[in-house]
Amino acid sequence: MSAQPRRGGILLRTSEGLAFLPASVVTSVAPVPPILRFAGAPDGVLGIAQEAGEILPVVEIGADRSALLVCSYLGEPLGLVGAEIVRAGLFESDPAAPDRLQHEGESVRVFDLSAIYARLQTMSWAARWASG
């Protein structure tokens, strides 16, 4: 029997339960900076913030406010606030579901950054059409 592949990243606890962010998308973890709110932001978008000299949208994924997870998705920066960081490291793949991981006997989903990015892109295009 061969060992299951391992993936590096951060294990989070959100309002939806445990989730995994791969190390390939997380660029840093920082204290939550001041967030500038703006009119017309869709639900879940807290505003924008500056982190390490870069302006990024900040999306709420839960109630915890202890850390800002700075991610890069399709080359675009994105800040996530609201998750408790449970652990960083290497995690075993779930043999029953290859798209999930195992942590202490629990199957863990991979956090869906694509859905958040799609919502931000929809917001961006809607704003362009509304102003044109």
Backbone as CSV, one residue per row, in Angstrom:
resi,resn,N_x,N_y,N_z,CA_x,CA_y,CA_z,C_x,C_y,C_z
1,MET,0.848,-1.182,0.000,0.000,0.000,0.000,0.888,1.237,0.000
2,SER,0.661,2.136,-0.936,1.488,3.340,-1.013,0.860,4.471,-0.200
3,ALA,1.719,5.358,0.253,1.249,6.509,1.033,0.473,7.464,0.139
4,GLN,-0.497,8.130,0.731,-1.283,9.119,0.002,-0.430,10.353,-0.257
5,PRO,-0.637,11.017,-1.397,0.098,12.258,-1.657,-0.222,13.304,-0.592
6,ARG,0.742,14.166,-0.346,0.555,15.218,0.646,0.558,16.562,-0.072
7,ARG,-0.202,17.512,0.514,-0.270,18.865,-0.050,0.033,19.864,1.050
8,GLY,0.814,20.871,0.697,1.145,21.916,1.644,0.154,23.054,1.580
9,GLY,-0.112,23.647,2.748,-1.026,24.770,2.774,-1.468,25.102,4.181
10,ILE,-2.589,25.796,4.263,-3.127,26.277,5.527,-4.519,25.693,5.726
11,LEU,-4.733,25.151,6.911,-6.040,24.632,7.289,-6.782,25.726,8.036
12,LEU,-7.991,26.039,7.583,-8.798,27.122,8.141,-10.087,26.595,8.736
13,ARG,-10.611,27.330,9.690,-11.962,27.060,10.177,-12.797,28.296,9.836
14,THR,-13.801,28.093,9.003,-14.722,29.160,8.630,-16.092,28.824,9.205
15,SER,-17.054,29.663,8.936,-18.418,29.396,9.396,-18.976,28.136,8.737
16,GLU,-18.375,27.705,7.635,-18.812,26.503,6.933,-18.025,25.261,7.329
17,GLY,-17.116,25.386,8.288,-16.325,24.242,8.727,-14.873,24.365,8.298
18,LEU,-14.184,23.235,8.306,-12.774,23.232,7.929,-12.617,23.368,6.426
19,ALA,-11.555,24.069,6.036,-11.225,24.234,4.623,-9.718,24.327,4.491
20,PHE,-9.222,24.031,3.318,-7.797,24.022,3.048,-7.479,25.018,1.946
21,LEU,-6.479,25.867,2.187,-5.950,26.768,1.159,-4.560,26.270,0.780
22,PRO,-4.344,25.912,-0.481,-3.031,25.428,-0.891,-1.954,26.505,-0.760
23,ALA,-0.750,26.068,-0.455,0.382,26.991,-0.329,0.641,27.727,-1.648
24,SER,0.216,27.155,-2.755,0.443,27.784,-4.060,-0.358,29.071,-4.249
25,VAL,-1.407,29.295,-3.427,-2.200,30.520,-3.574,-2.024,31.495,-2.414
26,VAL,-1.555,31.018,-1.262,-1.367,31.899,-0.106,-0.008,32.562,-0.211
27,THR,-0.003,33.901,-0.258,1.278,34.605,-0.348,1.767,35.081,1.006
28,SER,0.832,35.378,1.930,1.241,35.774,3.280,0.047,35.746,4.228
29,VAL,0.376,35.770,5.506,-0.607,35.904,6.575,-0.159,37.104,7.385
30,ALA,-1.080,38.047,7.625,-0.719,39.298,8.300,-1.831,39.714,9.250
31,PRO,-1.514,40.621,10.170,-2.589,41.201,10.985,-3.574,41.935,10.067
32,VAL,-4.815,42.011,10.471,-5.824,42.683,9.642,-5.523,44.179,9.630
33,PRO,-5.271,44.750,8.441,-5.005,46.180,8.345,-6.318,46.967,8.342
34,PRO,-6.226,48.297,8.399,-7.457,49.081,8.227,-8.077,48.768,6.863
35,ILE,-9.383,48.632,6.851,-10.099,48.310,5.614,-10.966,49.494,5.233
36,LEU,-10.793,49.969,4.005,-11.578,51.095,3.496,-12.826,50.539,2.827
37,ARG,-13.959,50.843,3.406,-15.225,50.400,2.831,-15.591,51.322,1.670
38,PHE,-16.335,50.802,0.714,-16.772,51.638,-0.411,-18.215,51.319,-0.766
39,ALA,-18.892,52.326,-1.261,-20.311,52.183,-1.611,-20.476,51.198,-2.763
40,GLY,-21.525,50.430,-2.680,-21.843,49.502,-3.756,-21.131,48.170,-3.690
41,ALA,-20.365,47.942,-2.639,-19.673,46.654,-2.519,-20.704,45.550,-2.310
42,PRO,-20.547,44.426,-2.997,-21.499,43.335,-2.812,-21.349,42.703,-1.434
43,ASP,-22.346,41.935,-1.035,-22.289,41.228,0.242,-21.010,40.421,0.330
44,GLY,-20.382,40.494,1.477,-19.175,39.724,1.703,-17.882,40.444,1.378
45,VAL,-17.965,41.510,0.590,-16.762,42.291,0.290,-16.687,43.416,1.311
46,LEU,-15.673,43.357,2.157,-15.543,44.357,3.224,-15.009,45.680,2.707
47,GLY,-14.232,45.652,1.649,-13.638,46.862,1.093,-12.280,46.553,0.517
48,ILE,-11.384,47.553,0.583,-10.023,47.365,0.098,-9.052,47.695,1.218
49,ALA,-7.863,47.130,1.125,-6.835,47.369,2.133,-5.483,47.402,1.442
50,GLN,-4.529,47.982,2.137,-3.161,47.984,1.644,-2.354,47.014,2.501
51,GLU,-1.675,46.110,1.839,-0.825,45.144,2.529,0.457,44.967,1.727
52,ALA,1.583,45.201,2.375,2.905,45.073,1.742,2.984,45.921,0.473
53,GLY,2.416,47.124,0.525,2.494,48.057,-0.597,1.524,47.777,-1.728
54,GLU,0.642,46.849,-1.551,-0.303,46.475,-2.599,-1.732,46.690,-2.117
55,ILE,-2.583,47.224,-2.980,-4.003,47.400,-2.676,-4.735,46.138,-3.120
56,LEU,-5.577,45.589,-2.223,-6.291,44.383,-2.572,-7.703,44.409,-2.017
57,PRO,-8.633,43.763,-2.723,-9.986,43.635,-2.181,-9.956,42.683,-0.995
58,VAL,-10.793,42.972,0.005,-10.861,42.129,1.196,-12.252,41.517,1.273
59,VAL,-12.283,40.198,1.317,-13.526,39.442,1.314,-13.704,38.763,2.668
60,GLU,-14.911,38.851,3.199,-15.236,38.237,4.476,-15.649,36.783,4.254
61,ILE,-14.968,35.868,4.983,-15.317,34.445,4.870,-15.757,33.868,6.214
62,GLY,-15.893,34.731,7.212,-16.305,34.321,8.548,-16.198,35.485,9.502
63,ALA,-16.376,35.214,10.793,-16.428,36.282,11.794,-15.079,36.589,12.450
64,ASP,-14.135,35.672,12.388,-12.845,35.870,13.057,-12.095,37.047,12.412
65,ARG,-11.480,37.863,13.225,-10.742,39.022,12.690,-9.282,39.030,13.145
66,SER,-8.709,37.846,13.338,-7.347,37.776,13.848,-6.281,37.818,12.763
67,ALA,-6.632,37.520,11.519,-5.603,37.481,10.476,-6.189,37.809,9.106
68,LEU,-5.326,38.364,8.263,-5.628,38.587,6.853,-4.821,37.562,6.079
69,LEU,-5.501,36.751,5.299,-4.828,35.809,4.416,-4.714,36.477,3.055
70,VAL,-3.500,36.737,2.631,-3.286,37.354,1.328,-3.040,36.230,0.333
71,CYS,-3.880,36.195,-0.692,-3.802,35.142,-1.695,-3.571,35.756,-3.069
72,SER,-3.125,34.925,-3.975,-3.003,35.326,-5.364,-3.785,34.313,-6.182
73,TYR,-4.751,34.810,-6.932,-5.562,33.924,-7.760,-5.555,34.478,-9.177
74,LEU,-5.082,33.686,-10.109,-4.917,34.110,-11.502,-4.102,35.404,-11.585
75,GLY,-3.111,35.523,-10.710,-2.233,36.681,-10.701,-2.790,37.907,-10.007
76,GLU,-4.004,37.826,-9.484,-4.642,38.961,-8.819,-4.570,38.782,-7.302
77,PRO,-4.248,39.855,-6.566,-4.219,39.748,-5.108,-5.636,39.759,-4.535
78,LEU,-5.796,39.047,-3.429,-7.098,38.934,-2.790,-6.861,38.710,-1.305
79,GLY,-7.554,39.488,-0.469,-7.440,39.321,0.972,-8.661,38.614,1.529
80,LEU,-8.444,37.662,2.403,-9.523,36.927,3.061,-9.458,37.192,4.555
81,VAL,-10.591,37.559,5.133,-10.684,37.820,6.573,-11.840,36.992,7.115
82,GLY,-11.647,36.451,8.307,-12.754,35.770,8.961,-12.520,34.310,9.259
83,ALA,-11.358,33.797,8.904,-11.081,32.392,9.173,-10.081,32.261,10.309
84,GLU,-10.314,31.288,11.145,-9.341,30.941,12.175,-8.314,30.013,11.527
85,ILE,-7.053,30.326,11.676,-6.005,29.460,11.139,-5.786,28.329,12.140
86,VAL,-6.069,27.116,11.694,-5.966,25.946,12.551,-4.541,25.401,12.533
87,ARG,-3.978,25.305,11.341,-2.650,24.723,11.206,-2.106,24.987,9.814
88,ALA,-0.802,25.122,9.722,-0.118,25.193,8.435,0.807,23.994,8.342
89,GLY,0.967,23.460,7.162,1.865,22.329,7.005,1.472,21.452,5.841
90,LEU,1.841,20.177,5.954,1.519,19.186,4.928,0.341,18.346,5.388
91,PHE,-0.566,18.064,4.461,-1.786,17.325,4.777,-1.948,16.167,3.795
92,GLU,-2.452,15.046,4.315,-2.685,13.853,3.508,-3.924,14.035,2.639
93,SER,-3.859,13.508,1.417,-5.042,13.473,0.559,-6.039,12.489,1.146
94,ASP,-7.303,12.717,0.878,-8.361,11.814,1.330,-8.471,10.687,0.298
95,PRO,-8.192,9.439,0.687,-8.246,8.342,-0.286,-9.640,8.136,-0.885
96,ALA,-10.680,8.527,-0.168,-12.048,8.355,-0.668,-12.471,9.472,-1.609
97,ALA,-11.790,10.612,-1.533,-12.140,11.773,-2.369,-10.858,12.527,-2.709
98,PRO,-10.293,12.299,-3.884,-9.001,12.877,-4.235,-8.955,14.410,-4.221
99,ASP,-10.106,15.057,-4.311,-10.136,16.520,-4.302,-10.262,17.074,-2.878
100,ARG,-10.155,16.204,-1.878,-10.253,16.613,-0.476,-9.011,16.135,0.276
101,LEU,-8.847,16.641,1.500,-7.723,16.263,2.342,-8.219,15.647,3.628
102,GLN,-7.297,15.059,4.384,-7.614,14.471,5.681,-6.927,15.261,6.782
103,HIS,-7.656,15.532,7.856,-7.062,16.130,9.052,-7.741,15.505,10.261
104,GLU,-6.960,14.795,11.062,-7.460,14.141,12.270,-8.731,13.325,11.987
105,GLY,-8.688,12.572,10.892,-9.802,11.698,10.543,-10.970,12.373,9.862
106,GLU,-10.886,13.676,9.664,-11.983,14.419,9.036,-11.609,14.763,7.597
107,SER,-12.562,14.618,6.693,-12.370,14.998,5.300,-12.542,16.511,5.174
108,VAL,-11.590,17.165,4.540,-11.568,18.627,4.468,-11.636,19.073,3.009
109,ARG,-12.522,20.017,2.740,-12.666,20.550,1.380,-11.554,21.543,1.072
110,VAL,-11.250,21.700,-0.191,-10.332,22.737,-0.635,-11.157,24.009,-0.783
111,PHE,-10.683,25.104,-0.191,-11.408,26.376,-0.227,-11.542,26.833,-1.672
112,ASP,-12.722,27.278,-2.069,-13.020,27.652,-3.455,-12.746,29.137,-3.706
113,LEU,-11.496,29.459,-4.007,-11.153,30.844,-4.353,-11.764,31.259,-5.683
114,SER,-11.995,30.306,-6.574,-12.543,30.654,-7.889,-13.926,31.284,-7.766
115,ALA,-14.740,30.835,-6.816,-16.084,31.404,-6.632,-15.986,32.845,-6.146
116,ILE,-15.057,33.110,-5.238,-14.873,34.479,-4.744,-14.361,35.374,-5.869
117,TYR,-13.393,34.884,-6.620,-12.838,35.657,-7.723,-13.913,35.955,-8.776
118,ALA,-14.741,34.971,-9.071,-15.819,35.173,-10.057,-16.786,36.250,-9.580
119,ARG,-17.100,36.249,-8.274,-18.005,37.270,-7.735,-17.379,38.660,-7.856
120,LEU,-16.077,38.766,-7.585,-15.400,40.060,-7.717,-15.362,40.521,-9.167
121,GLN,-15.141,39.600,-10.084,-15.121,39.956,-11.496,-16.503,40.400,-11.967
122,THR,-17.551,39.732,-11.506,-18.919,40.121,-11.854,-19.200,41.526,-11.348
123,MET,-18.756,41.812,-10.119,-18.927,43.145,-9.546,-18.197,44.181,-10.394
124,SER,-16.989,43.863,-10.815,-16.187,44.783,-11.615,-16.862,45.087,-12.958
125,TRP,-17.334,44.040,-13.630,-17.989,44.247,-14.924,-19.328,44.967,-14.763
126,ALA,-20.060,44.665,-13.710,-21.339,45.342,-13.481,-21.118,46.840,-13.264
127,ALA,-20.073,47.183,-12.527,-19.764,48.591,-12.302,-19.385,49.289,-13.605
128,ARG,-18.650,48.604,-14.458,-18.265,49.186,-15.755,-19.487,49.448,-16.626
129,TRP,-20.408,48.477,-16.670,-21.606,48.636,-17.481,-22.505,49.727,-16.920
130,ALA,-22.592,49.817,-15.604,-23.457,50.828,-14.986,-22.935,52.226,-15.214
131,SER,-21.618,52.389,-15.302,-21.064,53.730,-15.469,-20.982,54.141,-16.937
132,GLY,-21.193,53.188,-17.844,-21.024,53.477,-19.268,-22.281,53.865,-19.876
